């Protein structure tokens, strides 16, 4: 995906003043919400912080009853569930992360003037798309995509900053200039991906075709054209499912050309492989062999012994498949 997730976003609400130890604070069941929450919050969001996901989740869940006590405000609930979502995400629990994100956003649904809270809100909405998708809740993720698209129209993307900046003069660093063009391009790329996963291939292709010229222009202006490879891959897959194999080849070749220019070796090899498979499926064996020969030559030029071996293995597999075809 287009610059998909900034890990640094997980530090956006870190607190610098957790002077008391985690154990000392968390062990006081009679302490108020902030006293018990602050050290957990700091541990999760501090640069390089490490912790047990299971233990941290349990400690955070133990604070939920305190949200019902006098003096606890919506901002506290938001911060608690934001932190829970971050913990779950870091420990590869997307379903739980998405649920916590939804709870956090429900607690503090309106736009925030506090820059830290406003970035956290955007981060949860933005990252929640991927968490929902990873949890195979594609329809829910698509609904979240549509909501963000309504707020940030594709044709107005050029007015956004190219990328986020961070204010390093404060500790922790504060997020500035968000959302960025890269983030919103990622949201529009998500639309095509999710539609494809839902089996709505024609709609997915249409979404990617709307995105492609805008992404090509914006990424080229930013000197990041190589990051369009995800859109090209997605639209090639859409065309394949719809039986438009000519367009599949055209998009794969554009992907190959961009990858070669960027010296993105992994994508070059994959593009040659996909083009070889496409030709083989259309019984264009001379073309399939030609793509494989280019694969091997590229590996030789790069002095990549592993890929040279892979090319020989692919040739053997191709010959075996051809020998097994009817009429051979």
GROMACS .gro file of C-alpha atoms in nm:
model
  328
    1UNK     CA    1   0.000   0.000   0.000
    2UNK     CA    2   0.108   0.360  -0.053
    3UNK     CA    3   0.333   0.442   0.247
    4UNK     CA    4   0.078   0.249   0.437
    5UNK     CA    5   0.134   0.280   0.808
    6UNK     CA    6   0.366   0.509   1.002
    7UNK     CA    7   0.484   0.319   1.310
    8UNK     CA    8   0.572   0.650   1.463
    9UNK     CA    9   0.201   0.723   1.486
   10UNK     CA   10   0.194   0.490   1.782
   11UNK     CA   11   0.404   0.745   1.970
   12UNK     CA   12   0.185   1.046   1.894
   13UNK     CA   13   0.034   1.065   2.241
   14UNK     CA   14   0.335   0.959   2.446
   15UNK     CA   15   0.374   1.132   2.780
   16UNK     CA   16   0.718   1.243   2.884
   17UNK     CA   17   0.654   1.289   3.253
   18UNK     CA   18   0.598   0.935   3.380
   19UNK     CA   19   0.850   0.981   3.660
   20UNK     CA   20   0.708   0.710   3.886
   21UNK     CA   21   0.779   0.351   3.796
   22UNK     CA   22   0.522   0.139   3.614
   23UNK     CA   23   0.510  -0.115   3.893
   24UNK     CA   24   0.469   0.146   4.165
   25UNK     CA   25   0.176   0.314   3.996
   26UNK     CA   26  -0.006   0.018   3.847
   27UNK     CA   27   0.002  -0.166   4.176
   28UNK     CA   28  -0.217   0.093   4.351
   29UNK     CA   29  -0.573  -0.026   4.295
   30UNK     CA   30  -0.709   0.262   4.501
   31UNK     CA   31  -0.533   0.531   4.294
   32UNK     CA   32  -0.727   0.749   4.051
   33UNK     CA   33  -0.752   0.685   3.680
   34UNK     CA   34  -0.471   0.918   3.571
   35UNK     CA   35  -0.229   0.795   3.839
   36UNK     CA   36  -0.273   0.434   3.726
   37UNK     CA   37  -0.301   0.507   3.355
   38UNK     CA   38  -0.010   0.750   3.302
   39UNK     CA   39   0.275   0.499   3.348
   40UNK     CA   40   0.105   0.243   3.123
   41UNK     CA   41   0.047   0.511   2.863
   42UNK     CA   42   0.411   0.620   2.877
   43UNK     CA   43   0.540   0.263   2.850
   44UNK     CA   44   0.334   0.191   2.540
   45UNK     CA   45   0.427   0.508   2.354
   46UNK     CA   46   0.783   0.575   2.464
   47UNK     CA   47   1.051   0.541   2.197
   48UNK     CA   48   1.187   0.188   2.206
   49UNK     CA   49   0.955   0.082   2.487
   50UNK     CA   50   0.899  -0.291   2.528
   51UNK     CA   51   0.639  -0.479   2.729
   52UNK     CA   52   0.435  -0.796   2.742
   53UNK     CA   53   0.129  -0.752   2.525
   54UNK     CA   54  -0.078  -0.988   2.740
   55UNK     CA   55   0.020  -0.818   3.066
   56UNK     CA   56  -0.028  -0.468   2.927
   57UNK     CA   57  -0.370  -0.555   2.788
   58UNK     CA   58  -0.474  -0.694   3.124
   59UNK     CA   59  -0.350  -0.381   3.304
   60UNK     CA   60  -0.540  -0.155   3.066
   61UNK     CA   61  -0.859  -0.358   3.089
   62UNK     CA   62  -0.839  -0.336   3.469
   63UNK     CA   63  -0.878   0.041   3.437
   64UNK     CA   64  -1.207   0.027   3.245
   65UNK     CA   65  -1.427   0.033   3.561
   66UNK     CA   66  -1.258   0.360   3.662
   67UNK     CA   67  -1.405   0.529   3.354
   68UNK     CA   68  -1.743   0.525   3.531
   69UNK     CA   69  -1.618   0.715   3.836
   70UNK     CA   70  -1.674   1.089   3.890
   71UNK     CA   71  -1.415   1.318   3.735
   72UNK     CA   72  -1.327   1.086   3.446
   73UNK     CA   73  -1.402   1.254   3.112
   74UNK     CA   74  -1.445   1.139   2.753
   75UNK     CA   75  -1.084   1.228   2.679
   76UNK     CA   76  -0.971   0.970   2.936
   77UNK     CA   77  -1.180   0.697   2.775
   78UNK     CA   78  -1.042   0.790   2.434
   79UNK     CA   79  -0.684   0.771   2.558
   80UNK     CA   80  -0.741   0.436   2.728
   81UNK     CA   81  -0.892   0.268   2.423
   82UNK     CA   82  -0.644   0.437   2.190
   83UNK     CA   83  -0.368   0.281   2.396
   84UNK     CA   84  -0.541  -0.057   2.393
   85UNK     CA   85  -0.572  -0.041   2.013
   86UNK     CA   86  -0.203   0.040   1.984
   87UNK     CA   87  -0.106  -0.254   2.206
   88UNK     CA   88  -0.321  -0.495   2.009
   89UNK     CA   89  -0.184  -0.366   1.678
   90UNK     CA   90   0.176  -0.407   1.790
   91UNK     CA   91   0.104  -0.765   1.891
   92UNK     CA   92  -0.069  -0.863   1.567
   93UNK     CA   93  -0.424  -0.872   1.700
   94UNK     CA   94  -0.609  -0.674   1.431
   95UNK     CA   95  -0.962  -0.773   1.531
   96UNK     CA   96  -0.908  -0.655   1.887
   97UNK     CA   97  -0.726  -0.340   1.766
   98UNK     CA   98  -1.016  -0.248   1.540
   99UNK     CA   99  -1.270  -0.297   1.819
  100UNK     CA  100  -1.068  -0.082   2.061
  101UNK     CA  101  -1.027   0.186   1.794
  102UNK     CA  102  -1.402   0.195   1.738
  103UNK     CA  103  -1.463   0.231   2.112
  104UNK     CA  104  -1.209   0.513   2.135
  105UNK     CA  105  -1.363   0.704   1.845
  106UNK     CA  106  -1.712   0.661   1.990
  107UNK     CA  107  -1.591   0.810   2.317
  108UNK     CA  108  -1.456   1.122   2.146
  109UNK     CA  109  -1.631   1.141   1.807
  110UNK     CA  110  -1.606   1.510   1.720
  111UNK     CA  111  -1.308   1.699   1.572
  112UNK     CA  112  -1.048   1.794   1.832
  113UNK     CA  113  -0.855   2.119   1.861
  114UNK     CA  114  -0.579   1.954   2.062
  115UNK     CA  115  -0.322   1.857   1.794
  116UNK     CA  116  -0.220   1.542   1.978
  117UNK     CA  117  -0.576   1.416   2.010
  118UNK     CA  118  -0.665   1.517   1.654
  119UNK     CA  119  -0.374   1.317   1.515
  120UNK     CA  120  -0.466   1.019   1.733
  121UNK     CA  121  -0.820   1.035   1.595
  122UNK     CA  122  -0.694   1.036   1.238
  123UNK     CA  123  -0.447   0.760   1.314
  124UNK     CA  124  -0.720   0.535   1.451
  125UNK     CA  125  -0.950   0.597   1.154
  126UNK     CA  126  -0.665   0.549   0.908
  127UNK     CA  127  -0.505   0.247   1.070
  128UNK     CA  128  -0.846   0.098   1.152
  129UNK     CA  129  -0.898   0.033   0.781
  130UNK     CA  130  -0.602  -0.203   0.775
  131UNK     CA  131  -0.691  -0.362   1.108
  132UNK     CA  132  -1.042  -0.437   0.984
  133UNK     CA  133  -0.908  -0.571   0.656
  134UNK     CA  134  -0.657  -0.794   0.834
  135UNK     CA  135  -0.944  -0.923   1.048
  136UNK     CA  136  -1.130  -0.999   0.720
  137UNK     CA  137  -1.399  -0.745   0.803
  138UNK     CA  138  -1.379  -0.602   0.453
  139UNK     CA  139  -1.723  -0.443   0.437
  140UNK     CA  140  -1.663  -0.255   0.762
  141UNK     CA  141  -1.322  -0.142   0.638
  142UNK     CA  142  -1.475  -0.020   0.312
  143UNK     CA  143  -1.733   0.183   0.506
  144UNK     CA  144  -1.448   0.351   0.694
  145UNK     CA  145  -1.269   0.420   0.364
  146UNK     CA  146  -1.580   0.588   0.222
  147UNK     CA  147  -1.612   0.810   0.528
  148UNK     CA  148  -1.255   0.935   0.492
  149UNK     CA  149  -1.291   0.979   0.117
  150UNK     CA  150  -1.593   1.203   0.172
  151UNK     CA  151  -1.374   1.420   0.392
  152UNK     CA  152  -1.073   1.419   0.157
  153UNK     CA  153  -1.183   1.414  -0.211
  154UNK     CA  154  -0.931   1.267  -0.453
  155UNK     CA  155  -0.939   1.563  -0.689
  156UNK     CA  156  -0.838   1.799  -0.407
  157UNK     CA  157  -0.546   1.591  -0.287
  158UNK     CA  158  -0.283   1.828  -0.431
  159UNK     CA  159  -0.366   2.091  -0.168
  160UNK     CA  160  -0.253   1.857   0.111
  161UNK     CA  161   0.110   1.843   0.228
  162UNK     CA  162   0.313   1.585   0.041
  163UNK     CA  163   0.418   1.408   0.359
  164UNK     CA  164   0.378   1.452   0.732
  165UNK     CA  165   0.629   1.651   0.932
  166UNK     CA  166   0.711   1.616   1.299
  167UNK     CA  167   0.794   1.889   1.548
  168UNK     CA  168   1.114   1.760   1.705
  169UNK     CA  169   1.149   2.061   1.937
  170UNK     CA  170   0.912   1.905   2.189
  171UNK     CA  171   0.930   1.571   2.365
  172UNK     CA  172   0.767   1.357   2.251
  173UNK     CA  173   0.773   1.479   1.891
  174UNK     CA  174   0.440   1.619   1.774
  175UNK     CA  175   0.270   1.527   1.447
  176UNK     CA  176   0.232   1.816   1.201
  177UNK     CA  177   0.086   1.852   0.852
  178UNK     CA  178  -0.161   1.567   0.846
  179UNK     CA  179  -0.316   1.407   0.664
  180UNK     CA  180  -0.061   1.397   0.386
  181UNK     CA  181  -0.103   1.319   0.019
  182UNK     CA  182   0.067   0.985   0.078
  183UNK     CA  183  -0.181   0.891   0.349
  184UNK     CA  184  -0.486   0.986   0.144
  185UNK     CA  185  -0.352   0.808  -0.163
  186UNK     CA  186  -0.324   0.503   0.061
  187UNK     CA  187  -0.689   0.534   0.160
  188UNK     CA  188  -0.796   0.543  -0.205
  189UNK     CA  189  -0.575   0.244  -0.280
  190UNK     CA  190  -0.749   0.062   0.004
  191UNK     CA  191  -1.082   0.112  -0.173
  192UNK     CA  192  -0.978  -0.093  -0.475
  193UNK     CA  193  -0.815  -0.358  -0.259
  194UNK     CA  194  -1.123  -0.401  -0.040
  195UNK     CA  195  -1.364  -0.412  -0.334
  196UNK     CA  196  -1.147  -0.682  -0.490
  197UNK     CA  197  -1.148  -0.883  -0.167
  198UNK     CA  198  -1.529  -0.855  -0.164
  199UNK     CA  199  -1.539  -1.001  -0.515
  200UNK     CA  200  -1.660  -0.674  -0.668
  201UNK     CA  201  -1.395  -0.681  -0.940
  202UNK     CA  202  -1.553  -0.435  -1.182
  203UNK     CA  203  -1.601  -0.175  -0.910
  204UNK     CA  204  -1.248  -0.239  -0.790
  205UNK     CA  205  -1.112  -0.178  -1.137
  206UNK     CA  206  -1.311   0.143  -1.169
  207UNK     CA  207  -1.182   0.265  -0.833
  208UNK     CA  208  -0.823   0.190  -0.929
  209UNK     CA  209  -0.867   0.353  -1.270
  210UNK     CA  210  -0.986   0.671  -1.096
  211UNK     CA  211  -0.690   0.658  -0.863
  212UNK     CA  212  -0.417   0.571  -1.113
  213UNK     CA  213  -0.375   0.904  -1.299
  214UNK     CA  214  -0.390   1.106  -0.977
  215UNK     CA  215  -0.145   0.874  -0.800
  216UNK     CA  216   0.087   0.876  -1.100
  217UNK     CA  217   0.092   1.257  -1.108
  218UNK     CA  218   0.127   1.308  -0.732
  219UNK     CA  219   0.393   1.041  -0.681
  220UNK     CA  220   0.591   1.158  -0.981
  221UNK     CA  221   0.592   1.513  -0.845
  222UNK     CA  222   0.716   1.382  -0.511
  223UNK     CA  223   0.987   1.171  -0.671
  224UNK     CA  224   0.822   0.854  -0.540
  225UNK     CA  225   0.677   0.705  -0.857
  226UNK     CA  226   0.801   0.359  -0.759
  227UNK     CA  227   0.534   0.352  -0.489
  228UNK     CA  228   0.264   0.327  -0.755
  229UNK     CA  229   0.350  -0.041  -0.794
  230UNK     CA  230   0.074  -0.142  -0.551
  231UNK     CA  231  -0.197   0.030  -0.757
  232UNK     CA  232  -0.063  -0.126  -1.078
  233UNK     CA  233  -0.058  -0.469  -0.916
  234UNK     CA  234  -0.413  -0.428  -0.790
  235UNK     CA  235  -0.557  -0.309  -1.120
  236UNK     CA  236  -0.378  -0.590  -1.305
  237UNK     CA  237  -0.547  -0.836  -1.069
  238UNK     CA  238  -0.885  -0.669  -1.132
  239UNK     CA  239  -0.836  -0.702  -1.508
  240UNK     CA  240  -0.732  -1.065  -1.471
  241UNK     CA  241  -1.050  -1.153  -1.283
  242UNK     CA  242  -1.252  -0.974  -1.552
  243UNK     CA  243  -1.075  -1.162  -1.833
  244UNK     CA  244  -0.906  -0.855  -1.982
  245UNK     CA  245  -0.566  -1.018  -2.022
  246UNK     CA  246  -0.431  -0.759  -2.266
  247UNK     CA  247  -0.467  -0.489  -2.001
  248UNK     CA  248  -0.314  -0.719  -1.740
  249UNK     CA  249   0.001  -0.735  -1.951
  250UNK     CA  250   0.004  -0.359  -2.008
  251UNK     CA  251  -0.017  -0.279  -1.636
  252UNK     CA  252   0.244  -0.540  -1.546
  253UNK     CA  253   0.483  -0.398  -1.803
  254UNK     CA  254   0.435  -0.046  -1.666
  255UNK     CA  255   0.506  -0.186  -1.319
  256UNK     CA  256   0.821  -0.353  -1.455
  257UNK     CA  257   0.948  -0.035  -1.620
  258UNK     CA  258   0.900   0.173  -1.305
  259UNK     CA  259   1.067  -0.094  -1.091
  260UNK     CA  260   1.366  -0.109  -1.325
  261UNK     CA  261   1.410   0.267  -1.311
  262UNK     CA  262   1.390   0.260  -0.930
  263UNK     CA  263   1.618  -0.046  -0.910
  264UNK     CA  264   1.347  -0.220  -0.711
  265UNK     CA  265   1.489  -0.564  -0.774
  266UNK     CA  266   1.221  -0.765  -0.594
  267UNK     CA  267   0.946  -0.603  -0.802
  268UNK     CA  268   1.146  -0.652  -1.124
  269UNK     CA  269   1.176  -1.025  -1.060
  270UNK     CA  270   0.810  -1.052  -0.963
  271UNK     CA  271   0.701  -0.859  -1.274
  272UNK     CA  272   0.901  -1.088  -1.504
  273UNK     CA  273   0.750  -1.387  -1.326
  274UNK     CA  274   0.393  -1.258  -1.354
  275UNK     CA  275   0.440  -1.176  -1.724
  276UNK     CA  276   0.581  -1.523  -1.785
  277UNK     CA  277   0.282  -1.685  -1.612
  278UNK     CA  278   0.039  -1.464  -1.805
  279UNK     CA  279   0.194  -1.564  -2.138
  280UNK     CA  280   0.195  -1.931  -2.040
  281UNK     CA  281  -0.174  -1.919  -1.946
  282UNK     CA  282  -0.249  -1.776  -2.291
  283UNK     CA  283  -0.041  -2.058  -2.451
  284UNK     CA  284   0.209  -1.801  -2.579
  285UNK     CA  285   0.508  -2.023  -2.504
  286UNK     CA  286   0.774  -1.829  -2.699
  287UNK     CA  287   0.671  -1.513  -2.512
  288UNK     CA  288   0.672  -1.697  -2.178
  289UNK     CA  289   1.026  -1.820  -2.244
  290UNK     CA  290   1.132  -1.472  -2.344
  291UNK     CA  291   1.011  -1.325  -2.016
  292UNK     CA  292   1.189  -1.601  -1.827
  293UNK     CA  293   1.509  -1.537  -2.024
  294UNK     CA  294   1.491  -1.171  -1.923
  295UNK     CA  295   1.441  -1.279  -1.563
  296UNK     CA  296   1.757  -1.490  -1.581
  297UNK     CA  297   1.957  -1.218  -1.757
  298UNK     CA  298   1.855  -0.967  -1.491
  299UNK     CA  299   1.973  -1.209  -1.222
  300UNK     CA  300   2.305  -1.251  -1.407
  301UNK     CA  301   2.347  -0.874  -1.434
  302UNK     CA  302   2.283  -0.841  -1.061
  303UNK     CA  303   2.513  -1.135  -0.983
  304UNK     CA  304   2.225  -1.280  -0.782
  305UNK     CA  305   2.296  -1.650  -0.750
  306UNK     CA  306   1.972  -1.724  -0.566
  307UNK     CA  307   1.761  -1.574  -0.845
  308UNK     CA  308   1.970  -1.749  -1.110
  309UNK     CA  309   1.887  -2.078  -0.941
  310UNK     CA  310   1.522  -1.974  -0.925
  311UNK     CA  311   1.524  -1.901  -1.299
  312UNK     CA  312   1.651  -2.252  -1.374
  313UNK     CA  313   1.383  -2.398  -1.148
  314UNK     CA  314   1.115  -2.194  -1.326
  315UNK     CA  315   1.240  -2.315  -1.664
  316UNK     CA  316   1.219  -2.677  -1.549
  317UNK     CA  317   0.867  -2.619  -1.416
  318UNK     CA  318   0.762  -2.448  -1.739
  319UNK     CA  319   0.890  -2.738  -1.948
  320UNK     CA  320   0.714  -2.988  -1.723
  321UNK     CA  321   0.385  -2.802  -1.754
  322UNK     CA  322   0.418  -2.779  -2.130
  323UNK     CA  323   0.494  -3.152  -2.152
  324UNK     CA  324   0.178  -3.227  -1.957
  325UNK     CA  325  -0.051  -3.024  -2.181
  326UNK     CA  326  -0.295  -3.211  -2.409
  327UNK     CA  327  -0.152  -3.272  -2.753
  328UNK     CA  328   0.206  -3.282  -2.635
   0.00000   0.00000   0.00000
